[in-house]
Coordinates of C-alpha atoms (C1' of nucleotides) in Angstrom, one line a residue:
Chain A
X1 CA 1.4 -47.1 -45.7
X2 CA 0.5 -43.6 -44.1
X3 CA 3.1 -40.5 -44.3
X4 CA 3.7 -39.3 -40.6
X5 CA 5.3 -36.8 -41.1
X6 CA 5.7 -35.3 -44.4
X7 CA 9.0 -35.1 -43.9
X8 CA 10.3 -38.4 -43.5
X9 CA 8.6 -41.8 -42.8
X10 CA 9.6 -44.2 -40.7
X11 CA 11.2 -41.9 -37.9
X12 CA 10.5 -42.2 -34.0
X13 CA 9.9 -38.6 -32.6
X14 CA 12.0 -36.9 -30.7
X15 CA 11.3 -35.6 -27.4
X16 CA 10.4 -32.0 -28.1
X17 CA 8.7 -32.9 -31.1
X18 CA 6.5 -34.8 -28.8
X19 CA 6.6 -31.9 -26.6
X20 CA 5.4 -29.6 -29.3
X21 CA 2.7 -31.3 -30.7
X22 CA 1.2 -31.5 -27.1
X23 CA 1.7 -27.9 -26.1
X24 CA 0.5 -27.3 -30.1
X25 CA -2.9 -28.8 -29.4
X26 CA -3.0 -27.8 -25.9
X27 CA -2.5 -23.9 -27.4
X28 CA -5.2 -24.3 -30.5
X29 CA -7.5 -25.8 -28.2
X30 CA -6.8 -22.7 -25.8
X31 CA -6.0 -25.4 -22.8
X32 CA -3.3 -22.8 -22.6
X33 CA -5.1 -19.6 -23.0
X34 CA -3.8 -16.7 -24.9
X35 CA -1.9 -14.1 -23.3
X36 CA -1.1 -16.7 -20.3
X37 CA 2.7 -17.1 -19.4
X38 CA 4.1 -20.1 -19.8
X39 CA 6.0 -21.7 -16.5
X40 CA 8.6 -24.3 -17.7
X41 CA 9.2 -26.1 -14.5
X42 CA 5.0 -26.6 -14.1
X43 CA 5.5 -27.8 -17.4
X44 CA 8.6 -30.3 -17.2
X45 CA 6.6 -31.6 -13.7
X46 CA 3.8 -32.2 -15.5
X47 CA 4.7 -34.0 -18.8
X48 CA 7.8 -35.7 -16.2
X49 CA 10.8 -34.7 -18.7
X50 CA 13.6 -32.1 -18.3
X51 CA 13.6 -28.4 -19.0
X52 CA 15.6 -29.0 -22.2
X53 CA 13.2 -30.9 -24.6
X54 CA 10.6 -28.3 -23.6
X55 CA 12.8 -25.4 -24.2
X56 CA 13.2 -26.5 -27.8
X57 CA 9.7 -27.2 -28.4
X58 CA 9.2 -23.8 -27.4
X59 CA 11.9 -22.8 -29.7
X60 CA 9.5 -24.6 -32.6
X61 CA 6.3 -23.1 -31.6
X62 CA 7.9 -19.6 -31.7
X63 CA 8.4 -20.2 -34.9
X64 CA 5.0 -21.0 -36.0
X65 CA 3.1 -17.9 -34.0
X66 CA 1.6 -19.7 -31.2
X67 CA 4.2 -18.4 -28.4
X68 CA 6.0 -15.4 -28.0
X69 CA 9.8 -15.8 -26.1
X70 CA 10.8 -12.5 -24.8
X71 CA 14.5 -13.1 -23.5
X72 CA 14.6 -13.6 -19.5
X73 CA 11.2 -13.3 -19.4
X74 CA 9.7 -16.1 -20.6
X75 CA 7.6 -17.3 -23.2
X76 CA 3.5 -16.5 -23.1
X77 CA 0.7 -17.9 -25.3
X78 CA -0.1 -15.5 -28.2
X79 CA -3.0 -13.6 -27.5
X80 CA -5.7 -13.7 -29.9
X81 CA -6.7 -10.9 -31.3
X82 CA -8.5 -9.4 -34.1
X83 CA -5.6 -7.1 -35.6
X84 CA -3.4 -10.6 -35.6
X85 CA -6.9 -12.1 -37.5
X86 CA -6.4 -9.9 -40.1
X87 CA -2.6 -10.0 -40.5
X88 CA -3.1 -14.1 -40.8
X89 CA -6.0 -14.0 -42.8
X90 CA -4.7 -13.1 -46.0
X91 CA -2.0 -14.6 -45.8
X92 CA -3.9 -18.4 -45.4
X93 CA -5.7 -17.1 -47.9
X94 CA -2.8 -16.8 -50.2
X95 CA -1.8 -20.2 -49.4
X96 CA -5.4 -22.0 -49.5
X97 CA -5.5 -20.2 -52.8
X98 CA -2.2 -21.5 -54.2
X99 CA -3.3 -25.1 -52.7
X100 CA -6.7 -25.1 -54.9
X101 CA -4.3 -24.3 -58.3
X102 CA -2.2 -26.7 -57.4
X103 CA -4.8 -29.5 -56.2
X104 CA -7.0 -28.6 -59.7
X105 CA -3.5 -29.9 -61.7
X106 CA -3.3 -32.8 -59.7
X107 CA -6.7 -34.1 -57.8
X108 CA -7.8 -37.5 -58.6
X109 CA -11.3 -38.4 -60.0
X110 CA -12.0 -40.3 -56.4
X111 CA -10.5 -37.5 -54.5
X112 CA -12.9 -35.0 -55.8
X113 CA -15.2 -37.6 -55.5
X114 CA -14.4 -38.1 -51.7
X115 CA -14.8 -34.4 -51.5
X116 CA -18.2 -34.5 -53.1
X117 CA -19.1 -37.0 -50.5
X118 CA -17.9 -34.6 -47.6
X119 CA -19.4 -31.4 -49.1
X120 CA -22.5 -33.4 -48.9
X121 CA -22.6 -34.5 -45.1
X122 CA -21.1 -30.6 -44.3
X123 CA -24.9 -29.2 -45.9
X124 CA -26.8 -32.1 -43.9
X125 CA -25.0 -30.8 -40.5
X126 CA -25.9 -27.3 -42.4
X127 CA -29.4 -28.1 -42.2
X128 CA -29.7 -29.6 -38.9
X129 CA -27.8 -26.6 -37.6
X130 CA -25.3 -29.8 -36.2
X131 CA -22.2 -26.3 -35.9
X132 CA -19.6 -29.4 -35.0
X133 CA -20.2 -31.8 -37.4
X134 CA -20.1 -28.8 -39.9
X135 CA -16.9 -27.8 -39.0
X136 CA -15.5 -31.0 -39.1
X137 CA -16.4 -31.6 -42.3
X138 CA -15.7 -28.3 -43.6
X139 CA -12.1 -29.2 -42.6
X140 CA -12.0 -32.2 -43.9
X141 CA -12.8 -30.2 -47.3
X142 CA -9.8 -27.7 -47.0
X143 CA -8.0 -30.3 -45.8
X144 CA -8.1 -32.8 -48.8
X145 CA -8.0 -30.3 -51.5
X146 CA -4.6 -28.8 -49.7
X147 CA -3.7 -32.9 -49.3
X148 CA -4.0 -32.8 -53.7
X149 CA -2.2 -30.1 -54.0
X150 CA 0.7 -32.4 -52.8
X151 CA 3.0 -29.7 -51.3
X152 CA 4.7 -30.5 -48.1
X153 CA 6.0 -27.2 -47.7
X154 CA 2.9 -25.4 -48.6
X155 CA 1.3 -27.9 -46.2
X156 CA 3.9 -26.9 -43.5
X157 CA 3.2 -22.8 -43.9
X158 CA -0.7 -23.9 -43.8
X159 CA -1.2 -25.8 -40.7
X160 CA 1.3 -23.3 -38.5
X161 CA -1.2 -20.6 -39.9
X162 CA -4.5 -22.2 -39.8
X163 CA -3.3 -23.1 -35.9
X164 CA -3.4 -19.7 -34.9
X165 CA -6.9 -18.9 -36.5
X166 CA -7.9 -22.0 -35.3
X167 CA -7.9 -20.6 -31.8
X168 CA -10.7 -17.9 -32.6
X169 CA -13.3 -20.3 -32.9
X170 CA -13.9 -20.0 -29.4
X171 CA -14.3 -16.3 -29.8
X172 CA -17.4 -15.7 -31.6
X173 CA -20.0 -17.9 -33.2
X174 CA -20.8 -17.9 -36.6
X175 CA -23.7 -16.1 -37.5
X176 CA -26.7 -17.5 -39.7
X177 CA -26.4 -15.3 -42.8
X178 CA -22.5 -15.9 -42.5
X179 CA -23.1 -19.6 -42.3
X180 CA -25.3 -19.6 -45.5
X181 CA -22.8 -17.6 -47.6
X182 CA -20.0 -20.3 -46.3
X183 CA -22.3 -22.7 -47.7
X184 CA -22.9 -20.9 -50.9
X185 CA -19.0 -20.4 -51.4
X186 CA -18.8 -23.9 -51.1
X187 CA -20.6 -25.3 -53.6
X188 CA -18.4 -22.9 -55.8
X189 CA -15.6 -24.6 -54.3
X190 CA -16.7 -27.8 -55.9
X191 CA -18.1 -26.6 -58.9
X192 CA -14.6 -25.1 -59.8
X193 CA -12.6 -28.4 -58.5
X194 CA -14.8 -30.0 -60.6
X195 CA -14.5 -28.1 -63.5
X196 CA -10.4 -28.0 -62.3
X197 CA -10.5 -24.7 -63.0
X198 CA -7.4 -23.8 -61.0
X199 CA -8.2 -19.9 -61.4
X200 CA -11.2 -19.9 -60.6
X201 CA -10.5 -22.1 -57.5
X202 CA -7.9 -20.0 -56.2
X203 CA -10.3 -16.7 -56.2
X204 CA -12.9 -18.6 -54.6
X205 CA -11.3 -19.6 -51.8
X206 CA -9.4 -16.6 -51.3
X207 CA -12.9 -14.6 -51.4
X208 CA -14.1 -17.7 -49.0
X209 CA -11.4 -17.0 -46.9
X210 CA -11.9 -13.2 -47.0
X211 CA -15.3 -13.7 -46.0
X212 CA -14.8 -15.8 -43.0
X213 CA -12.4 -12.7 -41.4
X214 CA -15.0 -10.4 -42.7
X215 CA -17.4 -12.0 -40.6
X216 CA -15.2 -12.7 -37.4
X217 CA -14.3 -9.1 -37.5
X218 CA -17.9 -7.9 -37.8
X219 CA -18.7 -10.6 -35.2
X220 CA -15.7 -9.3 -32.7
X221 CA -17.0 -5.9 -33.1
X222 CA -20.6 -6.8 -32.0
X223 CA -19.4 -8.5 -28.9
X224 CA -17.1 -5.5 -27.4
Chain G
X1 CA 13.7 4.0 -34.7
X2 CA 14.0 1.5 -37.0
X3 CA 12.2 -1.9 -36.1
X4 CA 14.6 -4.8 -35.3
X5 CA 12.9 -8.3 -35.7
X6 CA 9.8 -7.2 -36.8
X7 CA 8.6 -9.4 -33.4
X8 CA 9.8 -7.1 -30.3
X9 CA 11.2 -3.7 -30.6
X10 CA 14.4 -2.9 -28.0
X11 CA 15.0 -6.7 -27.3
X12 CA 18.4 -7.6 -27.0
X13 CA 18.9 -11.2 -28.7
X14 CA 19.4 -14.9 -27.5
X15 CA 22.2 -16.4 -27.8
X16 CA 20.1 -19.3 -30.0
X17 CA 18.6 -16.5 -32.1
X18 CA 22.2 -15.0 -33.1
X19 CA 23.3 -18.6 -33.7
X20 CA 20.5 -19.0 -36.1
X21 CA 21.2 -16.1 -37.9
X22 CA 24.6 -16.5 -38.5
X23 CA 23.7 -20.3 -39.5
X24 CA 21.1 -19.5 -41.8
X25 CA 23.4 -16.5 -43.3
X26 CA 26.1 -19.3 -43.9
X27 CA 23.5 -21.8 -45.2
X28 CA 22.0 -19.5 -47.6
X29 CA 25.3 -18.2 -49.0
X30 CA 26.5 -21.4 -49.5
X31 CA 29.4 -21.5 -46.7
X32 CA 27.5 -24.7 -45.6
X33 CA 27.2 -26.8 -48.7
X34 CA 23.7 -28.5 -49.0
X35 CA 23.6 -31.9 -47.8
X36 CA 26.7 -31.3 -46.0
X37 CA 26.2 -32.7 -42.4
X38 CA 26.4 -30.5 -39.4
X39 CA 28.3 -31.6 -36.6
X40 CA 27.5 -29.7 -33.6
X41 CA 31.2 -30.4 -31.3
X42 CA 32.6 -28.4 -34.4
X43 CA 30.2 -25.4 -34.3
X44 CA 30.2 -25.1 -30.8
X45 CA 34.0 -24.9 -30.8
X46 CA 33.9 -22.1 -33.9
X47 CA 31.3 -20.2 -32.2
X48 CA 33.0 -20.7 -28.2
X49 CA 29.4 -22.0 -27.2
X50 CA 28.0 -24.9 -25.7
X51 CA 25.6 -27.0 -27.3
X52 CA 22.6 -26.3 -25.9
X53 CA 21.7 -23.3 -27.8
X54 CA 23.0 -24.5 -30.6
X55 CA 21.1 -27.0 -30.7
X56 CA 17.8 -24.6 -30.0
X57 CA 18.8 -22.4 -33.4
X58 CA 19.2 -26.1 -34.7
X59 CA 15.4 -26.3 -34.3
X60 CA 14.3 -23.2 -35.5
X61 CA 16.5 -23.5 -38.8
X62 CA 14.9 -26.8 -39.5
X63 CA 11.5 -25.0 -39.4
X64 CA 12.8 -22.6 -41.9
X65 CA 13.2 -25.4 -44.1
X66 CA 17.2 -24.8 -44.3
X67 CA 18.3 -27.8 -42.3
X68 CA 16.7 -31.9 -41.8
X69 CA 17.2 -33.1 -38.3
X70 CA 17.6 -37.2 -38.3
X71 CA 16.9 -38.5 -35.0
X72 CA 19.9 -39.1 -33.0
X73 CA 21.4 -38.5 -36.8
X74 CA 22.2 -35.3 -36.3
X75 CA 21.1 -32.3 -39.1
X76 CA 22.0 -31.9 -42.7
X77 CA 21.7 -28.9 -44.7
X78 CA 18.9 -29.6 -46.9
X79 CA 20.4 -30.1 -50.1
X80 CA 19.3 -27.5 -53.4
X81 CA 17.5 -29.7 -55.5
X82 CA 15.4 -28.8 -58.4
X83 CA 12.2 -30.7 -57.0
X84 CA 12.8 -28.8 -53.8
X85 CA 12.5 -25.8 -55.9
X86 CA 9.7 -26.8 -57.3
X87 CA 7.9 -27.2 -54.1
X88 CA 8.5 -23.7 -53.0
X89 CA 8.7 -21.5 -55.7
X90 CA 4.5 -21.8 -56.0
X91 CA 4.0 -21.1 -52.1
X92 CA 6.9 -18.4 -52.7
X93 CA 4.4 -16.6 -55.8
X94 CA 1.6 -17.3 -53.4
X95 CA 3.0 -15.0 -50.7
X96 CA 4.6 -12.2 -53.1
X97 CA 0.8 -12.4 -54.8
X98 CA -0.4 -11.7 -51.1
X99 CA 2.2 -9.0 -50.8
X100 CA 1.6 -6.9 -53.8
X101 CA -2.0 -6.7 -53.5
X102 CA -1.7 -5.8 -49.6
X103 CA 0.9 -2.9 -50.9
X104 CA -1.8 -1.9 -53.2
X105 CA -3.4 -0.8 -50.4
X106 CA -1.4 0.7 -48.0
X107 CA 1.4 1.7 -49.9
X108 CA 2.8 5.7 -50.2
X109 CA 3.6 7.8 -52.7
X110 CA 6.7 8.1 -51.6
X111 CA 7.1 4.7 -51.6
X112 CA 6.3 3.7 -54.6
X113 CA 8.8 6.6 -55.8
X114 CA 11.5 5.0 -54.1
X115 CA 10.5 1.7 -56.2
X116 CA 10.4 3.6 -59.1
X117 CA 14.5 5.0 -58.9
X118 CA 15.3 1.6 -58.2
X119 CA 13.9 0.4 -61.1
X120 CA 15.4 2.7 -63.1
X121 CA 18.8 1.5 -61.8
X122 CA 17.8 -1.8 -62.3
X123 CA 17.5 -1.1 -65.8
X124 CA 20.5 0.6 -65.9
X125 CA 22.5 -2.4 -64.7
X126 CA 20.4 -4.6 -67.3
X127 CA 22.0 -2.1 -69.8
X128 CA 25.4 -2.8 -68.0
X129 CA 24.5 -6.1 -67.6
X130 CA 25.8 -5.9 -64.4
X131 CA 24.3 -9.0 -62.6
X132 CA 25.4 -7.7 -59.2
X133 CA 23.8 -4.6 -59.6
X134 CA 20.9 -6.1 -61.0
X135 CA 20.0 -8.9 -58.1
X136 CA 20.6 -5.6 -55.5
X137 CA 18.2 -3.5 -56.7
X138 CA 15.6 -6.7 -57.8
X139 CA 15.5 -7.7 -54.3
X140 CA 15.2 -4.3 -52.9
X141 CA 12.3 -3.7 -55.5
X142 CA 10.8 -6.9 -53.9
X143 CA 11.8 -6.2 -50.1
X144 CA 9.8 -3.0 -50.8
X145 CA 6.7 -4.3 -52.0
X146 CA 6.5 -6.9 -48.7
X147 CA 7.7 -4.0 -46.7
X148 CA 4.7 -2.1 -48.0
X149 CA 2.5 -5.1 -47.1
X150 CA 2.9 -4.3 -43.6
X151 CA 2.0 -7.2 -42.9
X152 CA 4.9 -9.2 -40.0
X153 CA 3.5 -12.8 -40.7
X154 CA 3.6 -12.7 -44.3
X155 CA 7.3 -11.1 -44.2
X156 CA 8.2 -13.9 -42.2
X157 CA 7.3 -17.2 -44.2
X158 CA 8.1 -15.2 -47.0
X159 CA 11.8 -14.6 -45.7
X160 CA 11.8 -18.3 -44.5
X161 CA 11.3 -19.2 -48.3
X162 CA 13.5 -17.5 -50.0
X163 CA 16.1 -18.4 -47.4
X164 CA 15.4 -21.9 -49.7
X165 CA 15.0 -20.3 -53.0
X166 CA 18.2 -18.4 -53.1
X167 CA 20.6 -20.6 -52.4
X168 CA 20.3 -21.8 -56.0
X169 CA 21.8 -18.5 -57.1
X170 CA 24.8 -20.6 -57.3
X171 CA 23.5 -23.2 -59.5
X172 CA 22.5 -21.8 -62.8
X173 CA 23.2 -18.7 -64.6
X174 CA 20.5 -16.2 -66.1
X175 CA 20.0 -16.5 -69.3
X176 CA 19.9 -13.6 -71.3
X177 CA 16.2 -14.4 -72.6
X178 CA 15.1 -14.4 -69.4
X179 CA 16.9 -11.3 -67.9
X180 CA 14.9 -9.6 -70.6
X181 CA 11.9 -11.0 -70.2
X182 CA 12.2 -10.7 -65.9
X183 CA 12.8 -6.6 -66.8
X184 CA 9.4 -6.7 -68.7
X185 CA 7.7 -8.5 -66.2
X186 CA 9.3 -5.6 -63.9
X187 CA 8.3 -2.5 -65.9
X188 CA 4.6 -4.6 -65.4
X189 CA 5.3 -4.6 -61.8
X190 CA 5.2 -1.1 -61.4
X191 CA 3.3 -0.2 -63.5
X192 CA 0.3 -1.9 -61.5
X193 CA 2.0 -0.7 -58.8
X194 CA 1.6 3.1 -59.8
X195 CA -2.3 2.4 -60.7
X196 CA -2.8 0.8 -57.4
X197 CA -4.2 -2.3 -59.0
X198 CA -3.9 -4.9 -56.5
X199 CA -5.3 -7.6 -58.9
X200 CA -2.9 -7.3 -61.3
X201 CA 0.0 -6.6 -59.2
X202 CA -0.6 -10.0 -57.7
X203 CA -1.5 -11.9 -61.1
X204 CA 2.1 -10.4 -62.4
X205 CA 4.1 -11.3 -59.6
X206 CA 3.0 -14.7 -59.6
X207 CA 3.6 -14.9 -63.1
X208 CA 7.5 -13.3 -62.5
X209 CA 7.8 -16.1 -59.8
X210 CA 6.5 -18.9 -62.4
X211 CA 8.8 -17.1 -64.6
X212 CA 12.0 -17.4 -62.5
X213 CA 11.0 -21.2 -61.6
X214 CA 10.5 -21.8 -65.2
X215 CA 13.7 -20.5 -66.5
X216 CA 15.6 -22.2 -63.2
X217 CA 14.1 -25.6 -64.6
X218 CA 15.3 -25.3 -67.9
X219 CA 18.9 -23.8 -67.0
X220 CA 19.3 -27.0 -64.8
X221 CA 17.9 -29.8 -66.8
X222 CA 20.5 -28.3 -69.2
X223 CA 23.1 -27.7 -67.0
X224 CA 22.9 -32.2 -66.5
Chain D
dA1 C1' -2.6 4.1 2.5
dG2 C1' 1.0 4.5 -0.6
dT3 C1' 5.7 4.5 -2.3
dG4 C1' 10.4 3.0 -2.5
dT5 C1' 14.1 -0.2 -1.4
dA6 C1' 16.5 -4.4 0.0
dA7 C1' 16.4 -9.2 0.6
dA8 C1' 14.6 -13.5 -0.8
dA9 C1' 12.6 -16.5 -4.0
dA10 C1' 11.7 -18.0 -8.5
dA11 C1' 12.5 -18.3 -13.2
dT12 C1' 15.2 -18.2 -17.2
dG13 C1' 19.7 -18.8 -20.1
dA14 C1' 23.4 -21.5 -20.9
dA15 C1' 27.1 -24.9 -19.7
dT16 C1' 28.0 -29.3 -18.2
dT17 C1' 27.3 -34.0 -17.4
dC18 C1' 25.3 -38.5 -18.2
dA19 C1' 23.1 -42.1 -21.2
dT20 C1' 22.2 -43.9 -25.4
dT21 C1' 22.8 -44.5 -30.3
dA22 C1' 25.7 -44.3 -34.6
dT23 C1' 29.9 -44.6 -36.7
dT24 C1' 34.5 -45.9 -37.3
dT25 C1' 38.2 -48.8 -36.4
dT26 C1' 40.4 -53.1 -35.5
dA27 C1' 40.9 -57.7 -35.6
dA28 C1' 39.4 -62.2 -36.9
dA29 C1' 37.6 -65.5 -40.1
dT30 C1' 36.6 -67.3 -44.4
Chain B
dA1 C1' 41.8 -59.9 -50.2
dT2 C1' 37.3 -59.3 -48.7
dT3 C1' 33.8 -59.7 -45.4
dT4 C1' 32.1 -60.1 -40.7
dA5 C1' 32.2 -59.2 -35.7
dA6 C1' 33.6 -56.9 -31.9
dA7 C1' 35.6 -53.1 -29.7
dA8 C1' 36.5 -48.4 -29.5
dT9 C1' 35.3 -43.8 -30.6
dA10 C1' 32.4 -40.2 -31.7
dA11 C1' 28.0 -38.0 -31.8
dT12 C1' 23.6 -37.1 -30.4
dG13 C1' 19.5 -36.7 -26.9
dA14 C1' 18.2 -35.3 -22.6
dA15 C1' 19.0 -34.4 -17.6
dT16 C1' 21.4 -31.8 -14.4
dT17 C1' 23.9 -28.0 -12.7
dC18 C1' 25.4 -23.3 -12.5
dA19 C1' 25.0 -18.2 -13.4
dT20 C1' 22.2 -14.4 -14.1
dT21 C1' 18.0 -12.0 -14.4
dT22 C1' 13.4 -11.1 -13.0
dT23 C1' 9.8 -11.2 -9.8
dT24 C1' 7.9 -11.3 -5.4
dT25 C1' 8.0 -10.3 -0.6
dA26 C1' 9.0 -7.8 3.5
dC27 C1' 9.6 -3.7 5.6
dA28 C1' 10.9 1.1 6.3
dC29 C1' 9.6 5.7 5.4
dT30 C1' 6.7 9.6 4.1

DNA sequence: AGTGTAAAAAATGAATTCATTATTTTAAAT
DNA sequence: ATTTAAAATAATGAATTCATTTTTTACACT
């Protein structure tokens, strides 16, 4: 039996929980792109349900930083930009970093094994420069070792976080030296889960994490 | 000008947004027991509104992590349980961790002056052992240091957590052990504080949290 | 052309209404 | 007396309606 949730299990969705996980990936896949303004009646027309539902989905993704509502004026898609990068950043950060203390106390010997397995496929893409298979793997990675640290609320603050970063990935590409030092940093990653050195997890992928703004920044710079 | 939701400056609010805030206010202080059920005919009649934006602060209260909406079961105050505490005190560390080094940085002289007289107040209703006194000027020492931050997405999960973390402030007492040991940690606080060592700031704090947690655990597996 | 104003249209905020699901009450049956 | 079934009540979910605000459009005036 899967989880669906993480908050409780069997439970049918509402309708703007539907709502918001449609107009959630329609935002981090910048269907909806930042800085446009949201216009509830195209909205209701087009997923056929009334303004209500949608209005409290909207409610939700407020919350997590993907829409703005200004009061009689609508709600618009949160622009990306760099200075909200860096105010997200370090915060991730500070959760990815508590996740890897917390997964180090509690990671199975066939979890870290399973993340062995990934970390191996992410440096094949590496090497065949394969950027999607990479990435997917590289989330799979982050993914599992936030999935051992067994914390739905940690998990909650993550994923409305990592959504709004996730959105810059159309921005800029990553560049070759950044993409080897990403590698690099991630055989630490292992070595420390393996080692379940909770410490010396948590640094790493804070200073991971660090790096990747430090390179979108640099990258964002370049292309103004 | 003082800033008013940290989102929008002059923006008057939405009726859902002052419903929230008075909700959450009642949740955290305990005027809505946890686990008690909401029943929204009731609140609408208290408040002389209609359901509908009720309902909306509904949704953003259960993304605090204050409330559980059932469907078509209606929304419980999430009850105060120790595992619950458990769960968020770590994510809670992580963010203060965040906060302190990220006031490291940024934060004035005059600033951490302020910190310092309210320390020494702190202390003195330690002596007193004043507990009133003391939880005033602990939280402002605290709502400094994410002030200094400046950072609007960490204050906000931050404030979203320990929406969940202080309701327990009516469950166990502070021992006298830890009172001491919580001013130590303190006079550590600002101490790294005054040498600007982010590092340390943030290893400390996350210690105090572990502290707090620790001492919470203990006081309540006694307490049954 | 450009600016300002008034009317019209569109969009949002919130109340109300309707439909469906839970819960409680009542009554019957064992 | 206790349990079960059915009916009544209450509560929730979502659509609709109404009121207000904002935005757009049209048009006069400089």
């Amino acid at each position: 039996m899967k989880d669906q949730t993480a908050q409780n299990s069997i439970a049918r969705k509402s309708l703007h929980e539907e709502l918001a996980d449609i107009l959630r990936e329609m935002i981090i896949d910048c269907k909806l792109t930042p800085g446009e303004r949201i216009n509830e009646k195209q909205l209701t027309e087009q997923f056929g349900v009334s303004r209500t539902p949608l209005r409290e989905a909207l409610k939700v993704l407020s919350k997590e930083g993907l829409i703005q509502l200004n009061v009689n004026r609508g709600a618009i898609v949160v622009p990306v930009t760099l200075s909200d990068l860096q105010e997200v950043f370090p915060v991730l950060a500070a959760l990815e970093g508590a996740a890897g203390e917390l997964a180090c106390e509690k990671i199975s010997d066939r979890d870290i094994q399973s993340i062995r397995k990934a970390q191996a496929q992410m440096e094949q893409a590496y090497s065949a420069r394969d950027l999607s298979t990479y990435f997917q793997y590289n989330q799979e990675i982050h993914g599992r070792i936030l999935k051992a640290a067994d914390n739905p609320t940690l998990a909650s603050h993550h994923r409305s976080l990592y959504g709004r970063v996730q959105r810059a990935r159309f921005l800029a590409n990553l560049s070759d030296e950044r993409w080897q030092s990403a590698m690099e940093e991630h055989n630490e990653i292992l070595a420390a889960l393996e080692a379940r050195d909770g410490a010396r997890l948590s640094v790493t992928l804070r200073r991971h994490l660090a790096g990747k703004l430090a390179a979108l920044t640099l990258a964002l710079h370049e292309a103004k």
